[in-house]
Tab-separated table of C-alpha atoms in Angstrom:
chain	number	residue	atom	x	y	z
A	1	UNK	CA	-21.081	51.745	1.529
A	2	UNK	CA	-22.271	54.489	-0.843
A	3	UNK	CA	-25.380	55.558	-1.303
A	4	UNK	CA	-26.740	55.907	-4.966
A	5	UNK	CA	-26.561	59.628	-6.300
A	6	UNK	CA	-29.217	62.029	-5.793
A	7	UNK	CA	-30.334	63.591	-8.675
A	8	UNK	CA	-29.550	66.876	-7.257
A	9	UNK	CA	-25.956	66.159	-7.021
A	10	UNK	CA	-25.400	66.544	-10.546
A	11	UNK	CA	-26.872	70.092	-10.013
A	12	UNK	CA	-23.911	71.538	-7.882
A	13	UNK	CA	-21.621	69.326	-10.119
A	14	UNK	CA	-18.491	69.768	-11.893
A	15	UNK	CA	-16.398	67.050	-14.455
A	16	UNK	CA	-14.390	66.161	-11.619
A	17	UNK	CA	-17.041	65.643	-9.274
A	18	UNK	CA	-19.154	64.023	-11.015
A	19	UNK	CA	-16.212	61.537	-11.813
A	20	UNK	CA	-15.398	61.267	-8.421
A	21	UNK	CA	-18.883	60.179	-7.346
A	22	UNK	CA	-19.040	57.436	-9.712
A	23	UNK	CA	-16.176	55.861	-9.201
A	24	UNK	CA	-16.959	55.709	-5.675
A	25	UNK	CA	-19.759	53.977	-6.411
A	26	UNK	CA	-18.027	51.169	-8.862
A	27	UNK	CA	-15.260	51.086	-6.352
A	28	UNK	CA	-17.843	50.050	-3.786
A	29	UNK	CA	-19.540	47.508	-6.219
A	30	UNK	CA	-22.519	49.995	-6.616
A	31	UNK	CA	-22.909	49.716	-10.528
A	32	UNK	CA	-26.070	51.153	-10.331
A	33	UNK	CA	-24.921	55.087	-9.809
A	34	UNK	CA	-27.871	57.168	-9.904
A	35	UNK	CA	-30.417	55.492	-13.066
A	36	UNK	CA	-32.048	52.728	-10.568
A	37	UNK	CA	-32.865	49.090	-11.335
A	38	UNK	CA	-31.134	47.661	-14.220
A	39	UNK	CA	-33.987	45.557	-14.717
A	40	UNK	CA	-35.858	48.894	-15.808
A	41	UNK	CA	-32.889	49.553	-18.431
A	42	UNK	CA	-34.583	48.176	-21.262
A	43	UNK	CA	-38.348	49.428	-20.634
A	44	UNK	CA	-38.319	52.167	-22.525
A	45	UNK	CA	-41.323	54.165	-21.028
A	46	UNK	CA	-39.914	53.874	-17.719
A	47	UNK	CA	-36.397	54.943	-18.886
A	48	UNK	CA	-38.330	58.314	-20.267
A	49	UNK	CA	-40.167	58.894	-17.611
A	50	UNK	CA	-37.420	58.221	-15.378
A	51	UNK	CA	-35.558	60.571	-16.992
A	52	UNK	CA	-38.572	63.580	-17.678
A	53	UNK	CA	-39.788	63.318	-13.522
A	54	UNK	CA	-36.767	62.910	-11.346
A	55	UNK	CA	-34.277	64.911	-13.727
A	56	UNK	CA	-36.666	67.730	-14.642
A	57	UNK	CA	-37.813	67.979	-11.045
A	58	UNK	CA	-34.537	68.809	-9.772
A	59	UNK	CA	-33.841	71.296	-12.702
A	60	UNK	CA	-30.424	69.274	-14.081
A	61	UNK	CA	-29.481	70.502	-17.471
A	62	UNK	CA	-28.662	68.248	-20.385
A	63	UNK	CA	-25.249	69.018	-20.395
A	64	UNK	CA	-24.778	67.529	-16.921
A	65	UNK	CA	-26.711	64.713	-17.475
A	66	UNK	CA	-25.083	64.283	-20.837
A	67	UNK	CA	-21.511	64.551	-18.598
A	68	UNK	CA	-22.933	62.105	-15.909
A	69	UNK	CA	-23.919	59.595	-18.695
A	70	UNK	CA	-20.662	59.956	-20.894
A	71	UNK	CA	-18.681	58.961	-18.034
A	72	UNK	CA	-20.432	56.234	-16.425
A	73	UNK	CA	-20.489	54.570	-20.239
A	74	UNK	CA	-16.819	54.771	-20.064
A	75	UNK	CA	-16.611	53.286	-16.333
A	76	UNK	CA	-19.696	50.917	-16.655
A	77	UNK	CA	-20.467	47.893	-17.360
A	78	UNK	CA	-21.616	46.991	-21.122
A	79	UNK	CA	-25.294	46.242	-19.751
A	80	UNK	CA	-25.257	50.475	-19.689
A	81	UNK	CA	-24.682	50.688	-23.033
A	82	UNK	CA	-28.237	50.247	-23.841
A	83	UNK	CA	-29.186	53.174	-21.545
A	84	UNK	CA	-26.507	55.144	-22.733
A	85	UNK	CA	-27.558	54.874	-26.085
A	86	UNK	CA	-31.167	55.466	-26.017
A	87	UNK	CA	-31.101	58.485	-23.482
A	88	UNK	CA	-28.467	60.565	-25.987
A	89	UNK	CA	-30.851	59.988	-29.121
A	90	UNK	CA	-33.648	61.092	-27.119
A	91	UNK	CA	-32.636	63.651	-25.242
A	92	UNK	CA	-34.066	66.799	-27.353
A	93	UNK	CA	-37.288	64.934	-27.599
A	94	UNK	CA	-37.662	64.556	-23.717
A	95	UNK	CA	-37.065	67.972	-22.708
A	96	UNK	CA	-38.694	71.230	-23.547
A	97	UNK	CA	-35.561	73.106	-24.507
């Protein structure tokens, strides 16, 4: 019903948007908004390098990532938390700010 969001959605995003989008997608059963397979949640070199390549490459800045992230913890799922969790106490580390 909804396709999964493009990394270069969150570029043009605002709050509401971005809030918008991702209840769309947990409205459709899509709990997966934009991060890929949950089965990749808790390999952590994946998660990074997730995160460095498809993020970097379309130029999103940590605060809308950071945005993105806060929100879908409080719409998600607890299997996010993980995710969640690890991406805010590494964020500094993965990009060159």
């Amino acid at each position: 019903k909804y396709p999964h969001i493009a990394p270069w959605e969150l570029c043009y995003a605002t709050e509401e948007n971005i809030q918008v989008m991702i209840e769309k997608r947990i409205e459709a059963g899509n709990l997966d908004p934009y991060f890929g397979a949950r089965s990749c949640y808790h390999n952590t070199t994946f998660w990074k390098k997730y995160l460095e390549t498809t993020f970097a490459k379309h130029s999103i800045s940590k605060t809308h990532l950071k945005l993105a992230l806060s929100i879908v913890a409080q719409k998600s799922p607890a299997d996010w938390d993980w995710a969640v969790d690890f991406t805010f106490k590494n964020f500094d580390s993965m990009w060159q700010s």
